[in-house]
PDB file of C-alpha atoms in Angstrom:
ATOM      1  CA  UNK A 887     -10.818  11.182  29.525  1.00 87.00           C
ATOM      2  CA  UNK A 888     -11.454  11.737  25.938  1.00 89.00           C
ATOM      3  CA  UNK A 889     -15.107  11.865  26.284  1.00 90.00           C
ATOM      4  CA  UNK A 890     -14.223  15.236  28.461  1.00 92.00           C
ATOM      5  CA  UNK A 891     -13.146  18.363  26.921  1.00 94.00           C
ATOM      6  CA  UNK A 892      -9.536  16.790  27.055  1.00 94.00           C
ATOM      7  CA  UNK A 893      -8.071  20.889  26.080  1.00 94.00           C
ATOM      8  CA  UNK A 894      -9.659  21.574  29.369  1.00 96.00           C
ATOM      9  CA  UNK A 895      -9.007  19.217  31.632  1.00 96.00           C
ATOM     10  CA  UNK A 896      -5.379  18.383  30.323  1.00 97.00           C
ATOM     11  CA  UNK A 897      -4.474  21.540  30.896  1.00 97.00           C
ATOM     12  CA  UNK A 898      -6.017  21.742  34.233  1.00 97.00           C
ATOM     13  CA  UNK A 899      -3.879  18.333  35.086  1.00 98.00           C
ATOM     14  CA  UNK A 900      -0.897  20.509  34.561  1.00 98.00           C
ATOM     15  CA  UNK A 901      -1.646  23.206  36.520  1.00 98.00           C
ATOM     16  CA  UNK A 902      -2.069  20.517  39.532  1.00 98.00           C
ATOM     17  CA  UNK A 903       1.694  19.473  38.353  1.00 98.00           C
ATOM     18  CA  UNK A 904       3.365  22.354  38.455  1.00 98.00           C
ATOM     19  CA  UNK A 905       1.724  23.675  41.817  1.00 97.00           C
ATOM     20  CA  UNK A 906       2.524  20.621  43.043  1.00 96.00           C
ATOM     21  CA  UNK A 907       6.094  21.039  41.605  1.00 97.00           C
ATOM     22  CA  UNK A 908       6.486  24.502  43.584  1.00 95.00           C
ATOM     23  CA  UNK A 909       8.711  24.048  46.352  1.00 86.00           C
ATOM     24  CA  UNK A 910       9.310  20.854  46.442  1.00 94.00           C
ATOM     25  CA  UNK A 911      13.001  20.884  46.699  1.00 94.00           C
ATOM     26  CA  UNK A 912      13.646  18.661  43.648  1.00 96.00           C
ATOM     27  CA  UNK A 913      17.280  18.437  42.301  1.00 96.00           C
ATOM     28  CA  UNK A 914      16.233  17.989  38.978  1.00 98.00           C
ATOM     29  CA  UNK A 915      12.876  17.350  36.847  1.00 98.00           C
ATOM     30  CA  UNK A 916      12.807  15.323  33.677  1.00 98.00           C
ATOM     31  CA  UNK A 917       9.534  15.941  31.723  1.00 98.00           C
ATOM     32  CA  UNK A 918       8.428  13.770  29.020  1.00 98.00           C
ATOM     33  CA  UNK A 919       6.971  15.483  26.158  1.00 98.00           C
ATOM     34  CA  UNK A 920       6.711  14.724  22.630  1.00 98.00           C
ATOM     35  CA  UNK A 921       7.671  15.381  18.790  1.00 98.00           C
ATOM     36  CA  UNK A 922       6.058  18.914  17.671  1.00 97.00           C
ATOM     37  CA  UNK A 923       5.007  20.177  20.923  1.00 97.00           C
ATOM     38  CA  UNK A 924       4.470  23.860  20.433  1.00 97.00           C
ATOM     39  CA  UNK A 925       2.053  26.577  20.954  1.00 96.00           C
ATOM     40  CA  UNK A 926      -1.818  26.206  20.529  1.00 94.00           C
ATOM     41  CA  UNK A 927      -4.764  26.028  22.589  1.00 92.00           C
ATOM     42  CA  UNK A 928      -6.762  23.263  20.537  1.00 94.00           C
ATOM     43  CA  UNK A 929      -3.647  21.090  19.001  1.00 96.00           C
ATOM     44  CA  UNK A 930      -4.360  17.947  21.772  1.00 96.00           C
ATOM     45  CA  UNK A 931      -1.612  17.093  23.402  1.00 96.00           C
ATOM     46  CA  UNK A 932       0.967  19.361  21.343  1.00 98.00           C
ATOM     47  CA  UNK A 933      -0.383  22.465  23.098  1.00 97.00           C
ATOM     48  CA  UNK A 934      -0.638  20.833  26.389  1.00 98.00           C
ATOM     49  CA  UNK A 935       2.641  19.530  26.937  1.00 98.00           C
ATOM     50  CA  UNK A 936       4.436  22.519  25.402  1.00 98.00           C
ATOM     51  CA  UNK A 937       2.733  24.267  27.984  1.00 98.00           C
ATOM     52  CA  UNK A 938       3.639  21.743  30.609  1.00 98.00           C
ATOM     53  CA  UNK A 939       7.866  22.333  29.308  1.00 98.00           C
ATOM     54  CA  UNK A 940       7.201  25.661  29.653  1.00 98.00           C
ATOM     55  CA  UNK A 941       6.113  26.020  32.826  1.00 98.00           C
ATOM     56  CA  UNK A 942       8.212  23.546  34.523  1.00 98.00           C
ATOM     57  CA  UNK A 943      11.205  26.481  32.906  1.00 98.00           C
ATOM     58  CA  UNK A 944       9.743  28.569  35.146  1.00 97.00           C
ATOM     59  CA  UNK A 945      10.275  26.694  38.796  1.00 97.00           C
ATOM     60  CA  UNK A 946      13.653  27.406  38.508  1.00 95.00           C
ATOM     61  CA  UNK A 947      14.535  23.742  39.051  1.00 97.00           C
ATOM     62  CA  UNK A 948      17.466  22.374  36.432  1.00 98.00           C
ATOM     63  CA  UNK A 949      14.990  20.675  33.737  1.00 98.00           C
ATOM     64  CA  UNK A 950      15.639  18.063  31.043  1.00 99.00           C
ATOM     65  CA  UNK A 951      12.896  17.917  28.506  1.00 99.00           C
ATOM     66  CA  UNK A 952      12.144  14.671  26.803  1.00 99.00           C
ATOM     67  CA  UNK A 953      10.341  14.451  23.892  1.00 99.00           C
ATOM     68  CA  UNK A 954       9.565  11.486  22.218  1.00 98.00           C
ATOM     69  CA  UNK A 955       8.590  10.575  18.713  1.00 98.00           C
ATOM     70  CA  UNK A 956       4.979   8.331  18.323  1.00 98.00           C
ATOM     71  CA  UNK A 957       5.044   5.537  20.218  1.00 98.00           C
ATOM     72  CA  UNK A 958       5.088   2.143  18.681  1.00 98.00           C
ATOM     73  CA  UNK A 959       2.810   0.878  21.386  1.00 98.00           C
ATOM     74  CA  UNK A 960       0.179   3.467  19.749  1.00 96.00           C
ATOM     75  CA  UNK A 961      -0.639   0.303  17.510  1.00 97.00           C
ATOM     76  CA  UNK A 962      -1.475  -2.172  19.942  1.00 96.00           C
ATOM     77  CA  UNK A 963      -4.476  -0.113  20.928  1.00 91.00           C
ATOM     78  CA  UNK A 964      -6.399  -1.690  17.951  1.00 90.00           C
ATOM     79  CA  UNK A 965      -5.027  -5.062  17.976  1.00 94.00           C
ATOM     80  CA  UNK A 966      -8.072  -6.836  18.526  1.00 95.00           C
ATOM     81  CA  UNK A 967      -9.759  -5.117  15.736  1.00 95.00           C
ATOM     82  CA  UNK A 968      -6.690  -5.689  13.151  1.00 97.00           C
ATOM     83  CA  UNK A 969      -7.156  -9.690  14.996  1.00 97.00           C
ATOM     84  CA  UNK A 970     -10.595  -9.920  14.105  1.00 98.00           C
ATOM     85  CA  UNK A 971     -10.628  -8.034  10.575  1.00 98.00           C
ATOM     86  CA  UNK A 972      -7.037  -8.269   9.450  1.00 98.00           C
ATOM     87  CA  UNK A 973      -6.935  -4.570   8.369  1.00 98.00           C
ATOM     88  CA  UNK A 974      -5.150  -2.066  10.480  1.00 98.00           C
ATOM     89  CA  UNK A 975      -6.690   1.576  10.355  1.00 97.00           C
ATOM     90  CA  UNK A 976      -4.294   4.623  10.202  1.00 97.00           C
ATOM     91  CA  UNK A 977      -4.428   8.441   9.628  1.00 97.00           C
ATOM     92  CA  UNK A 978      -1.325   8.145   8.146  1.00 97.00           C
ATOM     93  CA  UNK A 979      -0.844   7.404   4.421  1.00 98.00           C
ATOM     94  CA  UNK A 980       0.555   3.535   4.166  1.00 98.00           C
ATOM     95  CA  UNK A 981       3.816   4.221   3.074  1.00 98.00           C
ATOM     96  CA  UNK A 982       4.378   7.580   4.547  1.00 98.00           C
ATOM     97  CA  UNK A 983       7.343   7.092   7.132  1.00 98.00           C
ATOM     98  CA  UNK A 984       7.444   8.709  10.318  1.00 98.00           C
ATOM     99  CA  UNK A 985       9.550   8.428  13.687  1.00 98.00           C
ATOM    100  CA  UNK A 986       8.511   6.019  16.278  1.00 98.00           C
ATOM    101  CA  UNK A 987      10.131   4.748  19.643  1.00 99.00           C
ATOM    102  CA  UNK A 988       9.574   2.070  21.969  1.00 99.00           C
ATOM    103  CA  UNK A 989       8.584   3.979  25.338  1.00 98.00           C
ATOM    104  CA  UNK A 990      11.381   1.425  27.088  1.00 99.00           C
ATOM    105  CA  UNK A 991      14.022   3.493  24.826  1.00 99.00           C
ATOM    106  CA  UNK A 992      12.198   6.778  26.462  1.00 99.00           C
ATOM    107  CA  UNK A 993      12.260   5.892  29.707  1.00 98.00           C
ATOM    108  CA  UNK A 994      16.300   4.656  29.727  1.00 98.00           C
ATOM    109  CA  UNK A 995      17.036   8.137  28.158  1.00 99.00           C
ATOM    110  CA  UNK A 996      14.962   9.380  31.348  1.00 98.00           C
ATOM    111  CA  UNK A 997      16.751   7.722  33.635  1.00 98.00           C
ATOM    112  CA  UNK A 998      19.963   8.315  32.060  1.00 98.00           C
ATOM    113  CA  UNK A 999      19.080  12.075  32.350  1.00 98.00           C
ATOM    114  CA  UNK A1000      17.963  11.860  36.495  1.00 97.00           C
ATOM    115  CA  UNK A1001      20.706  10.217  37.139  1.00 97.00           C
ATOM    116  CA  UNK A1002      23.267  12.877  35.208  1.00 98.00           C
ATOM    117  CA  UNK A1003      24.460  16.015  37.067  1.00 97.00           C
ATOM    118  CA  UNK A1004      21.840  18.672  37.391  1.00 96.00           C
ATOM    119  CA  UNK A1005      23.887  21.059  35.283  1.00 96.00           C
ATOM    120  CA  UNK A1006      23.133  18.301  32.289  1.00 96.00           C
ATOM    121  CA  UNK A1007      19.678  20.225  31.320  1.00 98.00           C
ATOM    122  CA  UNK A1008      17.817  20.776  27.977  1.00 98.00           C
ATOM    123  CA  UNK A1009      15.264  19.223  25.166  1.00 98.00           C
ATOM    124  CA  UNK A1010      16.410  15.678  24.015  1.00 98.00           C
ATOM    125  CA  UNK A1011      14.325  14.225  21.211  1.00 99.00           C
ATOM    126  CA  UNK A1012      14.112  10.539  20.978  1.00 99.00           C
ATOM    127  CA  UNK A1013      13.588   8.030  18.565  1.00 99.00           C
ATOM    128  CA  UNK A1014      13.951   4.794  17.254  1.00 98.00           C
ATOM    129  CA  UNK A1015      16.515   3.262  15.144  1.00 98.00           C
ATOM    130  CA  UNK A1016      15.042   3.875  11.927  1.00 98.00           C
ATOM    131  CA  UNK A1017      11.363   5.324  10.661  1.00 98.00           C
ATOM    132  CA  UNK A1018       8.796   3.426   9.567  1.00 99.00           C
ATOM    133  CA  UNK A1019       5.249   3.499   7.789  1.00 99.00           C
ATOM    134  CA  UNK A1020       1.975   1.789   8.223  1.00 99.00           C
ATOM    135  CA  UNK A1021       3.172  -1.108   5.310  1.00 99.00           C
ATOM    136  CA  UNK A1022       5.677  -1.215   7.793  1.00 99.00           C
ATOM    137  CA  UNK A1023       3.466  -2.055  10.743  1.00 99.00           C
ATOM    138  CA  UNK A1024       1.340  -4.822   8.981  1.00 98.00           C
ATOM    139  CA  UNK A1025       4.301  -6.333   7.849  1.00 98.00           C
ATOM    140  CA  UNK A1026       5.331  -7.028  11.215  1.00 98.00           C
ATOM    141  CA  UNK A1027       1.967  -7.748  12.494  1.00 98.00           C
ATOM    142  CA  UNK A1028       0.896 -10.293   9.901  1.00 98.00           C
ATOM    143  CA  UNK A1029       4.440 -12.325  11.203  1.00 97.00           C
ATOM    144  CA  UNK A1030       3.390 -11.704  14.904  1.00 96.00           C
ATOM    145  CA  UNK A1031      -0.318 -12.826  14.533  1.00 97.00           C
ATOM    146  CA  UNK A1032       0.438 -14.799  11.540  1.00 97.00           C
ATOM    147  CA  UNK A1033      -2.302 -13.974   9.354  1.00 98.00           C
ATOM    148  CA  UNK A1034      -2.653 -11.421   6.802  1.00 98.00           C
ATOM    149  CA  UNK A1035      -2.792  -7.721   7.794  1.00 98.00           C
ATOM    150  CA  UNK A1036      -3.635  -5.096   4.814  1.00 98.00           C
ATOM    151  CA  UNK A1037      -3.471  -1.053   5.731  1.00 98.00           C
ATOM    152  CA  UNK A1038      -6.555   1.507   5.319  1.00 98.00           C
ATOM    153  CA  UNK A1039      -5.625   4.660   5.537  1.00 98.00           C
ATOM    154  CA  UNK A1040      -8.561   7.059   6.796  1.00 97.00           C
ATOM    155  CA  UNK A1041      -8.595  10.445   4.635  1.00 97.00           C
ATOM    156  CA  UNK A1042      -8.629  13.692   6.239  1.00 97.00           C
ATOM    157  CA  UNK A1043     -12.408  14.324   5.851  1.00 98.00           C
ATOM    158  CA  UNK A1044     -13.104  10.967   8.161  1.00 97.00           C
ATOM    159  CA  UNK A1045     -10.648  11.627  11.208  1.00 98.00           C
ATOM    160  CA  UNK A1046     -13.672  13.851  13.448  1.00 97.00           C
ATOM    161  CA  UNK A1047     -15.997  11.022  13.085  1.00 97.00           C
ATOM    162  CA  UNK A1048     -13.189   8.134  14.032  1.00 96.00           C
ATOM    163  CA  UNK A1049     -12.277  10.033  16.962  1.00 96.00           C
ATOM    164  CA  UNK A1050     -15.821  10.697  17.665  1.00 97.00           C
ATOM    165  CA  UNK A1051     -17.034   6.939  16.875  1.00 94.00           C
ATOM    166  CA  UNK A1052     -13.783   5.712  19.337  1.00 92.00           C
ATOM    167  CA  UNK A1053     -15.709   8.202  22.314  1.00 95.00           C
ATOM    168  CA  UNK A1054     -13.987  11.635  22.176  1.00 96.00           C
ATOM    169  CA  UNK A1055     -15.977  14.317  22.553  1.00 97.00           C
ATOM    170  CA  UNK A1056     -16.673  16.975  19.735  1.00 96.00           C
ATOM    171  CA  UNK A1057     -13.992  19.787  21.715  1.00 96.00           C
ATOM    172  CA  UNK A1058     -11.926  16.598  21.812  1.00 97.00           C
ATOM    173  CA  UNK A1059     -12.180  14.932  18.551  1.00 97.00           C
ATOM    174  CA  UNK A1060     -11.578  18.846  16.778  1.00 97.00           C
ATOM    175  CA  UNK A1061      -8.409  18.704  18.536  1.00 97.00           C
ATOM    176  CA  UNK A1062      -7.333  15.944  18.185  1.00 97.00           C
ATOM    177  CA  UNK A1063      -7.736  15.580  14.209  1.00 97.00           C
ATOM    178  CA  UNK A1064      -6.075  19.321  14.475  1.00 97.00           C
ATOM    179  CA  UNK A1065      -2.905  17.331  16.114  1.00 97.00           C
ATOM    180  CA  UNK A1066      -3.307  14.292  13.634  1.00 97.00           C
ATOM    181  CA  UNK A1067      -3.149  17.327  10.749  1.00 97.00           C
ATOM    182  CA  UNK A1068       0.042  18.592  12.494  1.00 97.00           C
ATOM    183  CA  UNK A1069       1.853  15.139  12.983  1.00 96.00           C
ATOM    184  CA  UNK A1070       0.766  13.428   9.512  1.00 96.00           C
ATOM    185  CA  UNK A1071       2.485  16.502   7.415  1.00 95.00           C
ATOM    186  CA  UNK A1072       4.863  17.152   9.658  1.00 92.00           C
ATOM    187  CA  UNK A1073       4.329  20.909  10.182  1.00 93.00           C
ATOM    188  CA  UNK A1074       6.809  21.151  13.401  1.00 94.00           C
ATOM    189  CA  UNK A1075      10.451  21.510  14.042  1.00 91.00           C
ATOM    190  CA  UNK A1076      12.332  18.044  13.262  1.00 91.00           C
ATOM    191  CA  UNK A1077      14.718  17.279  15.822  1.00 94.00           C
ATOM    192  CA  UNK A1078      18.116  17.456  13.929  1.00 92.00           C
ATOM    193  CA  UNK A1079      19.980  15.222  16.321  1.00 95.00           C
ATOM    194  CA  UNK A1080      17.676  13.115  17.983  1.00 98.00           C
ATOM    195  CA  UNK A1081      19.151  10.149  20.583  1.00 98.00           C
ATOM    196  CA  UNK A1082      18.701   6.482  19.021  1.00 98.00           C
ATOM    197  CA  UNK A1083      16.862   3.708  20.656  1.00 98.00           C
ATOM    198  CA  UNK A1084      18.082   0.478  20.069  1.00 98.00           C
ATOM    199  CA  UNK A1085      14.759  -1.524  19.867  1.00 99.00           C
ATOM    200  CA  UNK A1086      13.120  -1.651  16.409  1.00 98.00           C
ATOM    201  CA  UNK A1087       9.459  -2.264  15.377  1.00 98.00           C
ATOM    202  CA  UNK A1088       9.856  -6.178  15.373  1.00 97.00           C
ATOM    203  CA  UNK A1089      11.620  -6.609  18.165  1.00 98.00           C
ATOM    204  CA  UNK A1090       8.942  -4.200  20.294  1.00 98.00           C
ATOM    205  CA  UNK A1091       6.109  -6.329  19.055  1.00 96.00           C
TER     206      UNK A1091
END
């Protein structure tokens, strides 16, 4: 819960995982993780799911790694806000592109990767057919709800208190705006040959 101290208990989620994991006479795991997952104790879930890969390394079990760019179902969170206001709020700036997926294009690649041969292990970064911005987004929306949608684009000093107005807690909100920072310039390792998905932003919504 994001009203928790989500560093914490995220983390303590994965433990559970893994123990669980131990033993269990699994052929193969496939983890799904995302875009710039790296090293960092208060980077939300960056930190915590590049802990997650690299524990599951250490089972021993043949692992596929999954990590997926944002997901385009990220937006429909504040749908009924962009209904009822016909703006759609975003961190990112409006025309700044960025990869995005449709989690059904994750999940084939998933099961495309369980049901490979367990020597068929490593990280696979997925991603939609093309990148797209914010402008992007309310174009699309304003021909789905057919009304007008216009972008605002929240500036860095305002991120704590929209994470904190939408219930995180302060621990939670400080790290999540650190993995907003992280994300919106980009300051991770872009996949250089990430898988395609075939279904793009209009056709998701």
């Amino acid at each position: 819960s994001p009203a928790q101290n989500t560093d914490v208990e995220e983390r303590r989620t994965v433990q559970a995982i893994l123990k669980a994991l131990q033993g269990a006479g699994l052929e193969k795991i496939v983890l799904q993780s995302t875009y710039g997952a790296q090293p960092g104790a208060h980077c939300g879930d960056l930190g915590v799911l590049y802990e997650f890969e690299e524990g599951a390394r250490q089972l021993g079990t043949p692992l596929c790694v999954v990590r997926a760019a944002y997901y385009m179902s990220n937006w429909t969170f504040g749908m009924d806000a962009v209904r009822a206001s016909g703006v759609l709020e975003t961190f990112l700036p409006a025309s700044q592109k960025v990869p995005m997926v449709a989690p059904q294009d994750v999940g084939a690649v998933a099961a495309q990767l369980l049901r490979a041969p367990s020597s068929e292990t490593g990280v696979y970064a997925v991603e939609g057919p093309e990148q797209y911005s914010p402008e992007d987004v309310a174009e699309v929306l304003e021909e789905v709800l057919n009304q007008p949608v216009r972008v605002a684009s929240l500036p860095k000093a305002e991120w704590l208190a929209a994470y904190r107005r939408n219930g995180f807690s302060k621990n939670a909100a400080q790290s999540y705006a650190r993995m907003t920072e992280i994300f919106v310039t980009q300051a991770y390792d872009v996949p250089a040959s990430p898988l395609k998905g075939t279904t793009d932003l209009k056709a998701y919504f």
